[in-house]
Amino acid sequence: MSQLKRDVVLVNPKDGDMPYDYYATYENLGIAYLTASLRDNGISVAIVDAYARNMDYEEVLREIASYSPRLVGFTSTYRSYPEAVIIAESVKNIASGVHITIGGEHVTYAANEILNETTLFDSIVLGEGEVTIVELFKAISSGNDLASVQGLSYRKNGQIFKNNYCLPISDLDTIPFPARDTLDYCIENHKPGLIGILGSRGCAFNCSFCNANEFFSLGTKPSWRKRSPKNIVDELEYIYKNYYDKGLYKLIYFYDATFVYPNPSGRQWVREICEEIIKRDIHVTFEINCRADSFTGIDDDLVPLLKKAGLKSVFVGLESGSEDVLSHYNKKVSVNQNIYVMEILKRHGIQSTTNGFIMLNPFITLNGLKDSANFLLKVEQCTYWNLSQKIQLFPGINLTKDLKNMGLLLDTYKHTEVYAYKFKDPRVEVLAEALDFSREDIPTRENHLIRYVEILGSQLMDMVTNSDLLNDEEAEKLIKYKKSIDENRMEIFHHNLVFFAKAVDLALENWTTNGFLEIKRDYLEEMDSKLNKLNDNFEKFLKFLDFLVK
Ligand code: B12
């Protein structure tokens, strides 16, 4: 393979745990922003997005080597970190003079641990990296000491140093738009990539299971910073003109931790973005993350305005259906607010999905589990995925410190072992272990099928009902198909709840492994046929739509 030489190669390692069939090619905006800043400074960069391209590590290595870079930078979550280590090891073997760095939220909080456990990484970039990566490249290419590079932790002569943080960029409009190499790759290779955009950075809340607030404000305040509506819509317009109709997914994802802040300035910002999109006639659809209190009874008109601007789907961080647990998570919302947000979104025909649900935590009670399960059915989110999610203890979150104080953190806890805790109630411990179906295909299959059906189904319905293609008979048939799909979905949710309640009852009354395995076997068998039924009905619905369009 012969390629042009590049100064820097940025690598997004693959997530070893995710089956390829369920891969969606999300853009990694972190490395896209770093690339844009490096290029702006005249430094050449190649992105090797192993996650998006599903590359095995030999292929990644060959590609990195072909660029003969001076600096290789990895981004990683706890899940992709092991893959970063494997690649870094091989890079070190074939090109020992290359400086290898790694950055991102995960390694920022695990910097000391990582630099102590391996010599593969020469440095770790702490916090937002746009300024630091440019300074790091300049320092290594001119042979300067790394002590001058702010936002860096590094090893020198066997000793670990930590420089001052590089303050997060306060005016986000000054950062160049992210480089779109991954989208270009997707278009060229006919892969339906998913476009990401980031309107703000940081977070104004302090949930105990998340560190976004602190990470995006290292060394300074405030954490939550917004781009101007004009700057955001400029980027959206650029995407619309250059990427939107080129075979990529038509649902643009705002990666912001929370897109609608529950305060006047947050809501005003959203209004201005929507109005600008509408004014400029940009016909895109998008999805956002939000909180339960993002929408209140006072300004219900915000949902229709967002819808008019193209909002299709919302990921709501509901987290729990129990007041006690919500307060333990420091969510600052109530169960009623959780219910309200799902209702208002449904009322306006906006899809709402919650992967932001943390059912199992070390202090949950068996009755608390039942409350949350019933809540999930009420808000129509009773997937097995949501019923069985366990809290992940990422480095740097407040909950890890609390659990340590409570004696619930295991000695095996380290930065990649995010489940290394015990449960206060030993019956929950047994149940949690039994409910771990990670070796079964069902939860992932269910999660993806339900989401696919919800999003695609509602988009297709919108498309068809907004066009004048349909006669009455056809419209009626279409609605019937949609209704039977919705029924299948609810049947699956009921089936999940019944199984879950039986499992909790076993734990409450008289747990036996055989007793559990029996209900599990019946559950999985029936679930398989329920998922097939939903899939078949959805295929029929798609065929009918195809027939209508032709
Ligand atoms: C959008 C998103 C996704 C998307 C897209 C993935 C992506 N990385 O772009 C999808 C849906 C695919 C996704 C999936 C997952 N995600 Co996610 N995701 C996010 C989210 C909400 C935004 C990411 C983002 O774009 N941020 C904005 C950019 C500008 O920031 P950034 O990526 O951190 O990059 C900056 C700095 O970190 C630094 N930096 C980053 N990398 C590097 C590398 C170098 C060399 C340098 C110099 C600097 C540097 O500079 C960048 C520019 O300033 C974050 C939360 C958050 N608030 O950031 C979680 C987050 C990254 N996800 C997280 C997790 C856990 C996951 C999943 C494992 C899901 C799960 N809970 O099981 C999967 C795994 C994905 C994978 N294999 O990597 C965690 C990671 C925690 C950890 N310690 O590992 C986060 C932090 C959320 C959280 N706290 O729970 N995710």
XYZ file of C-alpha atoms and ligand atoms in Angstrom:
641
model
C 0.000 0.000 0.000
C 1.589 3.301 -0.926
C 0.146 6.454 0.550
C 1.166 10.047 0.934
C 3.246 10.777 3.975
C 1.371 12.449 6.855
C 2.677 14.310 9.925
C 0.010 12.902 12.205
C -2.250 9.851 12.141
C -5.302 9.826 14.399
C -6.797 6.447 15.168
C -10.269 5.556 16.393
C -9.916 1.932 17.515
C -12.685 -0.555 17.100
C -15.030 -1.614 19.858
C -14.199 -5.294 20.222
C -17.498 -6.146 21.922
C -19.931 -4.873 19.323
C -21.058 -7.439 16.715
C -20.471 -6.039 13.229
C -24.070 -6.567 12.103
C -25.104 -3.881 14.551
C -22.400 -1.412 13.714
C -23.595 2.032 12.805
C -20.931 4.264 11.350
C -21.153 7.189 13.761
C -18.748 10.010 13.062
C -16.166 10.470 15.788
C -16.329 14.213 16.252
C -13.453 14.246 18.757
C -10.851 13.214 16.177
C -12.673 15.129 13.435
C -12.201 18.345 15.468
C -8.558 17.554 16.229
C -7.901 16.918 12.529
C -9.468 20.234 11.551
C -7.329 22.144 14.067
C -4.115 20.415 12.991
C -4.838 21.085 9.310
C -5.631 24.696 10.129
C -2.078 24.913 11.460
C -0.592 23.450 8.280
C 0.003 19.997 9.806
C -1.021 17.067 7.580
C -3.271 14.418 9.107
C -4.822 11.081 8.167
C -7.694 9.589 10.141
C -7.734 5.816 10.510
C -11.235 5.172 11.737
C -11.101 1.473 12.513
C -14.465 1.676 14.288
C -16.284 3.176 11.326
C -14.491 0.998 8.796
C -14.553 -2.193 10.882
C -10.830 -2.713 10.218
C -8.882 -5.476 11.903
C -5.768 -4.393 13.678
C -3.300 -5.664 11.028
C -5.055 -3.500 8.460
C -4.918 -0.526 10.826
C -1.240 -1.098 11.391
C -0.453 -1.355 7.669
C -2.306 1.864 7.048
C -0.585 3.758 9.875
C 2.821 2.534 8.647
C 2.077 3.623 5.095
C 1.769 7.250 6.252
C 5.157 7.244 8.090
C 3.843 9.714 10.670
C 5.810 11.550 13.360
C 2.912 11.404 15.813
C 0.193 8.787 16.264
C -2.783 9.704 18.438
C -5.477 7.353 19.685
C -8.881 8.232 21.024
C -10.597 5.691 23.259
C -13.448 4.771 25.535
C -13.055 2.042 28.146
C -14.279 -0.406 25.520
C -11.912 0.534 22.721
C -8.882 1.029 25.016
C -7.714 -2.645 24.793
C -7.678 -2.398 20.981
C -5.678 0.864 21.228
C -3.104 -0.980 23.342
C -2.760 -3.807 20.800
C -2.253 -1.372 17.925
C 0.119 0.861 19.912
C 2.261 -2.151 20.765
C 2.697 -3.027 17.103
C 3.377 0.593 16.139
C 6.115 0.711 18.790
C 7.617 -2.505 17.373
C 7.827 -1.318 13.802
C 8.574 2.385 14.362
C 10.120 3.004 17.752
C 10.774 6.709 17.070
C 7.113 7.602 16.601
C 5.539 9.515 19.502
C 2.344 7.767 20.576
C -0.261 9.717 22.461
C -3.811 8.977 23.549
C -6.660 11.271 24.550
C -10.335 11.431 25.441
C -12.497 11.414 28.531
C -11.548 7.912 29.590
C -7.775 8.233 29.559
C -7.895 11.731 31.040
C -9.211 10.249 34.281
C -7.086 7.109 34.074
C -3.880 8.914 33.031
C -1.800 7.988 36.043
C -2.936 4.388 36.038
C -2.190 4.024 32.318
C 1.237 5.687 32.389
C 2.131 3.454 35.321
C 0.865 0.241 33.746
C 2.336 0.596 30.249
C 5.157 2.368 28.442
C 3.349 2.128 25.107
C 1.929 5.627 25.350
C 4.511 8.390 25.477
C 1.941 10.915 26.588
C -1.720 11.395 27.455
C -3.692 14.459 26.430
C -5.944 15.676 29.245
C -9.281 17.317 28.449
C -10.199 19.016 25.175
C -7.367 18.408 22.754
C -7.472 20.961 19.909
C -4.768 23.244 21.312
C -2.677 20.557 23.004
C -2.304 18.292 19.948
C -0.975 21.175 17.843
C 1.455 22.188 20.612
C 2.508 18.565 21.092
C 3.269 18.111 17.404
C 5.275 21.343 17.319
C 7.228 20.322 20.414
C 8.166 16.850 19.193
C 9.043 17.978 15.690
C 11.296 20.752 16.981
C 12.751 18.641 19.791
C 11.386 20.942 22.519
C 10.739 19.720 26.032
C 7.187 18.489 26.630
C 7.058 20.518 29.842
C 5.847 23.468 27.746
C 2.818 21.615 26.373
C -0.247 22.430 28.436
C -2.817 19.684 28.983
C -0.267 16.879 28.812
C 0.785 14.073 31.117
C 3.922 12.230 29.986
C 6.827 10.046 30.930
C 10.419 11.245 30.864
C 13.401 9.221 32.057
C 11.034 6.780 33.730
C 9.237 9.514 35.673
C 5.642 10.696 35.153
C 4.915 14.419 34.788
C 1.613 16.240 34.658
C 1.536 19.724 33.158
C -1.135 22.325 33.869
C -4.440 21.842 32.125
C -4.933 23.634 28.846
C -8.039 25.719 29.511
C -11.068 24.629 27.443
C -11.759 26.946 24.507
C -14.289 29.507 25.697
C -15.494 30.754 22.293
C -16.467 27.592 20.452
C -17.164 29.547 17.253
C -13.400 29.952 16.835
C -12.859 26.187 16.381
C -12.836 25.095 12.719
C -15.671 22.791 11.643
C -14.807 19.092 12.097
C -13.021 17.341 9.214
C -15.477 15.071 7.420
C -13.045 12.331 6.257
C -15.194 9.530 7.689
C -18.270 10.756 5.848
C -16.248 11.003 2.611
C -15.136 7.421 3.171
C -18.743 6.315 3.735
C -19.980 8.018 0.592
C -17.181 6.563 -1.547
C -17.757 3.087 -0.152
C -21.546 3.167 -0.142
C -21.743 2.820 3.624
C -24.609 4.570 5.363
C -22.642 6.692 7.820
C -24.289 8.727 10.545
C -23.633 12.455 10.566
C -22.844 14.023 13.935
C -22.863 17.665 14.979
C -22.067 19.335 18.274
C -23.811 22.563 19.245
C -22.382 22.873 22.733
C -19.753 21.309 24.968
C -19.883 20.251 28.570
C -22.834 20.000 30.874
C -24.426 22.169 33.546
C -25.476 19.197 35.690
C -23.540 16.886 37.939
C -25.103 13.434 37.706
C -23.133 11.034 39.854
C -22.607 8.479 37.047
C -21.163 10.949 34.528
C -18.128 13.211 34.364
C -19.043 15.370 31.365
C -19.432 18.432 33.582
C -15.954 18.249 35.026
C -14.174 16.928 31.935
C -15.232 19.859 29.791
C -14.227 22.391 32.446
C -10.841 21.113 33.625
C -9.014 23.971 35.290
C -11.796 26.509 34.750
C -15.569 27.134 34.703
C -18.210 27.036 33.299
C -18.424 23.586 31.761
C -21.404 24.187 29.506
C -20.491 26.395 26.539
C -22.633 27.025 23.468
C -21.744 27.801 19.871
C -23.764 30.644 18.403
C -26.930 29.537 16.588
C -25.538 31.103 13.382
C -22.299 29.112 13.597
C -24.212 25.863 14.187
C -26.624 26.458 11.335
C -23.704 27.414 9.047
C -22.277 23.951 9.677
C -25.679 22.343 9.220
C -26.086 24.153 5.912
C -22.643 22.984 4.826
C -23.617 19.405 5.699
C -26.952 19.804 3.936
C -25.320 20.990 0.730
C -22.364 18.608 0.690
C -23.364 15.435 2.538
C -27.052 15.167 3.114
C -28.304 13.487 -0.045
C -25.349 11.229 -0.688
C -26.467 7.870 0.702
C -25.739 8.632 4.373
C -28.384 8.301 7.096
C -30.799 11.169 6.858
C -31.012 11.616 10.595
C -28.322 13.978 11.856
C -27.351 13.384 15.484
C -26.621 16.316 17.813
C -24.035 14.799 20.182
C -24.589 17.502 22.856
C -24.967 15.961 26.324
C -28.254 17.861 26.611
C -29.571 19.866 23.694
C -32.398 21.630 25.534
C -31.261 23.108 28.856
C -34.038 23.594 31.360
C -33.442 27.303 31.798
C -34.415 30.452 29.855
C -31.074 30.889 28.090
C -30.980 27.221 27.070
C -34.470 27.361 25.637
C -33.857 30.671 23.859
C -30.733 29.196 22.240
C -32.768 26.236 20.936
C -35.450 28.578 19.590
C -32.877 30.616 17.703
C -31.304 27.505 16.161
C -34.721 26.235 15.021
C -35.769 29.591 13.616
C -32.505 29.893 11.699
C -32.903 26.380 10.212
C -36.440 27.208 9.127
C -35.468 30.639 7.770
C -32.675 29.181 5.656
C -34.911 26.402 4.271
C -32.617 23.631 5.403
C -34.590 20.408 5.084
C -32.837 18.001 7.375
C -34.076 15.675 10.073
C -32.201 15.374 13.339
C -32.136 13.749 16.747
C -30.982 15.105 20.102
C -30.236 14.073 23.669
C -32.292 15.699 26.375
C -33.284 15.546 30.037
C -36.706 14.983 31.572
C -36.945 18.665 32.534
C -35.951 19.879 29.067
C -39.645 20.332 28.350
C -42.099 21.715 30.869
C -45.763 22.683 30.734
C -44.745 26.366 30.497
C -43.353 26.271 27.005
C -44.868 23.309 25.255
C -44.513 25.183 21.972
C -40.801 24.325 21.955
C -41.487 20.735 20.871
C -43.563 21.751 17.812
C -40.927 24.351 16.906
C -38.173 21.727 17.082
C -40.368 19.410 15.018
C -40.862 22.082 12.372
C -37.088 22.498 12.194
C -36.641 18.739 11.615
C -36.551 17.031 15.023
C -37.507 13.359 14.659
C -36.133 11.557 17.631
C -34.924 12.193 21.160
C -32.706 10.126 23.442
C -34.005 10.877 26.911
C -31.764 10.238 29.882
C -34.499 8.862 32.145
C -32.097 6.698 34.160
C -34.638 5.340 36.666
C -38.303 5.008 37.592
C -37.625 5.378 41.311
C -37.409 8.708 43.181
C -34.772 7.379 45.563
C -32.512 6.232 42.797
C -32.941 9.468 40.820
C -31.852 11.391 43.875
C -28.901 9.041 44.436
C -27.855 9.762 40.839
C -28.214 13.504 41.577
C -30.441 13.816 38.492
C -32.501 16.703 39.896
C -35.685 15.447 38.220
C -38.679 13.452 39.431
C -40.396 10.324 38.091
C -43.358 12.521 37.112
C -41.085 14.694 35.016
C -39.765 11.531 33.370
C -43.326 10.520 32.530
C -44.234 14.003 31.307
C -41.340 14.263 28.856
C -42.225 10.934 27.254
C -45.875 11.979 26.997
C -45.234 15.339 25.384
C -42.831 13.857 22.844
C -45.345 11.144 21.950
C -48.143 13.706 21.666
C -46.153 15.526 18.986
C -45.135 12.370 17.123
C -41.454 12.574 18.130
C -39.758 9.222 18.644
C -38.259 8.867 22.074
C -35.751 6.215 22.861
C -34.075 5.704 26.128
C -30.812 3.893 26.162
C -30.133 6.220 29.052
C -31.600 3.911 31.637
C -29.592 2.394 34.485
C -31.639 -0.382 36.045
C -29.039 -2.113 38.188
C -26.859 -0.274 40.647
C -25.182 -1.463 43.853
C -27.804 0.051 46.161
C -30.988 -0.889 44.295
C -33.607 -2.942 46.184
C -35.714 -5.730 44.666
C -38.834 -3.599 45.051
C -37.032 -0.664 43.443
C -36.372 -2.921 40.453
C -40.066 -3.701 40.168
C -40.971 0.006 40.303
C -38.539 0.801 37.548
C -39.741 -2.087 35.384
C -43.377 -0.967 35.680
C -42.283 2.562 34.881
C -40.525 1.331 31.730
C -43.708 -0.306 30.506
C -45.712 2.846 31.252
C -43.378 4.953 29.117
C -43.221 2.226 26.427
C -39.501 1.597 26.817
C -39.583 -1.870 28.339
C -36.832 -3.431 26.243
C -34.697 -6.185 27.721
C -31.785 -3.871 27.166
C -33.234 -1.259 29.513
C -34.372 -3.857 32.057
C -30.914 -5.331 32.412
C -28.477 -2.421 32.105
C -25.914 -2.275 34.886
C -24.258 0.917 35.970
C -20.770 1.418 34.546
C -18.246 3.024 36.859
C -16.107 5.165 34.600
C -12.987 6.702 36.065
C -13.619 10.178 37.411
C -17.304 9.865 38.271
C -18.512 10.757 41.767
C -20.349 7.493 42.254
C -17.101 5.511 42.197
C -15.861 7.522 45.181
C -19.205 7.028 47.024
C -19.137 3.278 46.447
C -15.581 3.066 47.668
C -16.649 4.797 50.887
C -19.617 2.447 51.188
C -17.305 -0.589 50.799
C -19.089 -1.661 47.623
C -16.197 -1.186 45.194
C -14.283 -4.413 44.512
C -10.507 -4.629 44.898
C -10.348 -5.598 41.223
C -11.622 -2.156 40.197
C -9.408 -0.446 37.641
C -10.099 1.861 34.761
C -11.267 -0.807 32.307
C -13.215 -2.872 34.857
C -16.287 -0.704 34.959
C -18.485 -3.400 36.562
C -16.177 -4.197 39.487
C -18.587 -3.553 42.363
C -20.844 -5.586 44.571
C -24.491 -5.146 45.413
C -25.666 -4.193 48.874
C -28.429 -6.801 48.736
C -26.913 -10.219 47.882
C -30.200 -11.271 46.256
C -29.801 -8.438 43.732
C -26.251 -9.655 43.090
C -27.505 -13.122 42.128
C -30.296 -11.659 40.006
C -27.979 -9.210 38.219
C -25.623 -11.992 37.286
C -28.453 -14.177 36.027
C -29.915 -11.321 33.950
C -26.624 -10.765 32.160
C -27.495 -12.082 28.710
C -24.396 -10.679 27.050
C -23.697 -14.093 25.546
C -27.194 -14.206 24.046
C -28.047 -12.478 20.819
C -31.532 -11.428 21.959
C -30.950 -8.129 23.827
C -28.794 -6.552 21.124
C -31.066 -7.860 18.375
C -34.127 -6.543 20.188
C -32.553 -3.172 20.887
C -31.561 -2.614 17.286
C -34.741 -3.985 15.739
C -37.002 -1.872 17.958
C -35.046 1.273 17.248
C -34.839 0.572 13.512
C -38.553 -0.077 13.337
C -39.421 3.044 15.329
C -37.240 5.473 13.407
C -37.623 4.103 9.922
C -41.306 3.357 10.397
C -42.166 6.868 11.491
C -40.028 8.470 8.773
C -41.649 6.394 6.069
C -45.130 7.111 7.417
C -44.335 10.832 7.387
C -43.018 10.669 3.852
C -45.986 8.805 2.504
C -48.727 10.644 4.373
C -47.233 14.011 3.450
C -47.241 13.176 -0.223
C -50.433 12.913 -2.300
C -49.570 9.439 -3.509
C -52.167 7.631 -1.458
C -55.822 6.878 -2.054
C -58.064 6.184 0.959
C -57.770 2.432 0.693
C -53.989 2.550 0.588
C -53.784 4.980 3.496
C -56.009 2.686 5.553
C -53.866 -0.330 4.737
C -50.725 1.534 5.693
C -52.169 2.567 9.037
C -53.176 -1.054 9.645
C -49.627 -2.248 9.007
C -48.239 0.410 11.319
C -50.765 -0.544 13.998
C -49.823 -4.198 13.895
C -46.140 -3.268 14.196
C -46.906 -1.128 17.235
C -48.848 -4.023 18.734
C -45.919 -6.398 18.164
C -43.668 -3.917 19.898
C -45.939 -3.673 22.934
C -46.258 -7.479 23.057
C -42.476 -7.679 23.281
C -42.437 -5.117 26.101
C -45.113 -7.071 28.030
C -43.239 -10.297 27.508
C -40.085 -8.653 28.907
C -41.919 -7.281 31.933
C -43.563 -10.614 32.775
C -40.228 -12.416 32.623
C -38.465 -9.732 34.641
C -41.171 -9.726 37.346
C -40.964 -13.533 37.602
C -37.199 -13.325 38.016
C -37.506 -10.663 40.759
C -40.146 -12.792 42.516
C -37.792 -15.754 42.436
C -35.126 -13.585 44.065
C -37.611 -12.336 46.659
C -39.024 -15.732 47.538
C -36.947 -18.756 46.773
C -34.174 -18.459 44.205
C -32.990 -21.623 42.503
C -30.706 -21.660 39.474
C -32.835 -24.313 37.810
C -35.992 -22.345 38.461
C -34.423 -19.315 36.785
C -33.038 -21.293 33.832
C -36.492 -22.672 33.190
C -38.151 -19.247 32.957
C -35.179 -17.959 30.942
C -35.499 -20.748 28.379
C -39.220 -20.104 27.905
C -38.624 -16.369 27.712
C -35.908 -16.633 25.053
C -37.853 -19.096 22.921
C -40.930 -16.936 22.872
C -38.876 -13.775 22.400
C -37.231 -15.215 19.331
C -40.584 -15.823 17.702
C -41.875 -12.386 18.787
C -38.858 -10.665 17.236
C -39.277 -12.691 14.045
C -42.935 -11.688 13.929
C -42.056 -8.007 14.317
C -39.369 -8.334 11.678
C -41.745 -10.058 9.228
C -44.475 -7.496 9.770
C -42.026 -4.704 9.270
C -40.751 -6.300 6.039
C -44.348 -6.518 4.790
C -44.882 -2.876 5.667
C -41.706 -1.927 3.759
C -42.754 -4.005 0.733
C -46.110 -2.264 0.676
C -44.406 1.125 0.826
C -42.125 0.059 -1.987
C -45.155 -0.923 -4.042
C -46.777 2.466 -3.328
C -43.700 4.422 -4.329
C -43.370 2.449 -7.569
C -21.756 10.785 20.701
C -21.305 9.731 21.667
C -21.321 8.415 21.213
C -21.659 8.046 19.793
C -20.486 8.352 18.861
C -19.148 7.897 19.390
C -18.058 8.963 19.379
N -17.058 8.746 20.168
O -18.094 9.929 18.710
C -22.008 6.535 19.935
C -23.519 6.409 20.023
C -21.532 5.598 18.826
C -21.387 6.190 21.257
C -21.180 4.902 21.643
C -20.615 4.562 22.860
N -20.309 5.379 23.855
Co -20.427 7.292 23.733
N -20.568 9.118 23.799
C -20.893 10.060 22.976
C -20.866 11.456 23.644
C -22.301 11.781 24.044
C -20.315 12.597 22.832
C -18.921 12.351 22.228
C -18.444 13.626 21.589
O -18.489 13.787 20.403
N -18.026 14.600 22.395
C -17.557 15.882 21.912
C -16.085 15.819 21.459
C -15.590 17.162 21.006
O -15.391 15.442 22.624
P -14.506 14.135 22.753
O -15.005 13.063 21.871
O -14.356 13.832 24.169
O -13.098 14.611 22.141
C -12.346 15.691 22.685
C -11.451 15.313 23.870
O -11.871 14.184 24.572
C -10.090 15.129 23.309
N -9.755 13.848 22.687
C -10.510 12.779 22.406
N -9.771 11.841 21.788
C -8.548 12.310 21.650
C -7.424 11.763 21.060
C -6.245 12.508 21.041
C -5.058 11.936 20.379
C -6.210 13.806 21.620
C -5.009 14.609 21.544
C -7.339 14.351 22.228
C -8.505 13.593 22.230
O -10.096 16.101 22.284
C -11.371 16.089 21.609
C -11.639 17.451 21.051
O -11.667 18.420 22.063
C -19.945 11.179 24.881
C -20.224 12.047 26.087
C -19.592 13.413 25.990
N -20.233 14.320 26.589
O -18.573 13.618 25.382
C -20.199 9.702 25.141
C -19.088 8.801 25.691
C -17.826 9.087 24.927
N -19.528 7.460 25.370
C -19.267 6.624 26.267
C -19.531 5.229 26.171
C -19.272 4.384 27.379
C -20.021 4.678 24.987
C -20.338 3.201 24.731
C -19.392 2.191 25.310
C -21.785 2.925 25.143
C -21.998 2.343 26.496
N -22.398 3.159 27.469
O -21.840 1.193 26.708
C -20.321 3.131 23.210
C -18.917 2.713 22.714
C -18.415 3.421 21.508
C -16.987 3.113 21.175
N -16.677 1.930 20.777
O -16.115 3.930 21.276
C -18.615 7.259 27.491
C -17.140 6.882 27.613
C -16.773 6.656 29.050
C -15.507 5.891 29.209
N -14.817 6.151 30.277
O -15.154 5.062 28.416
C -18.905 8.751 27.269
C -17.836 9.696 27.752
C -20.254 9.081 27.953
C -20.239 8.776 29.437
N -19.591 9.485 30.311
O -20.858 7.854 29.822
N -21.085 7.287 21.958
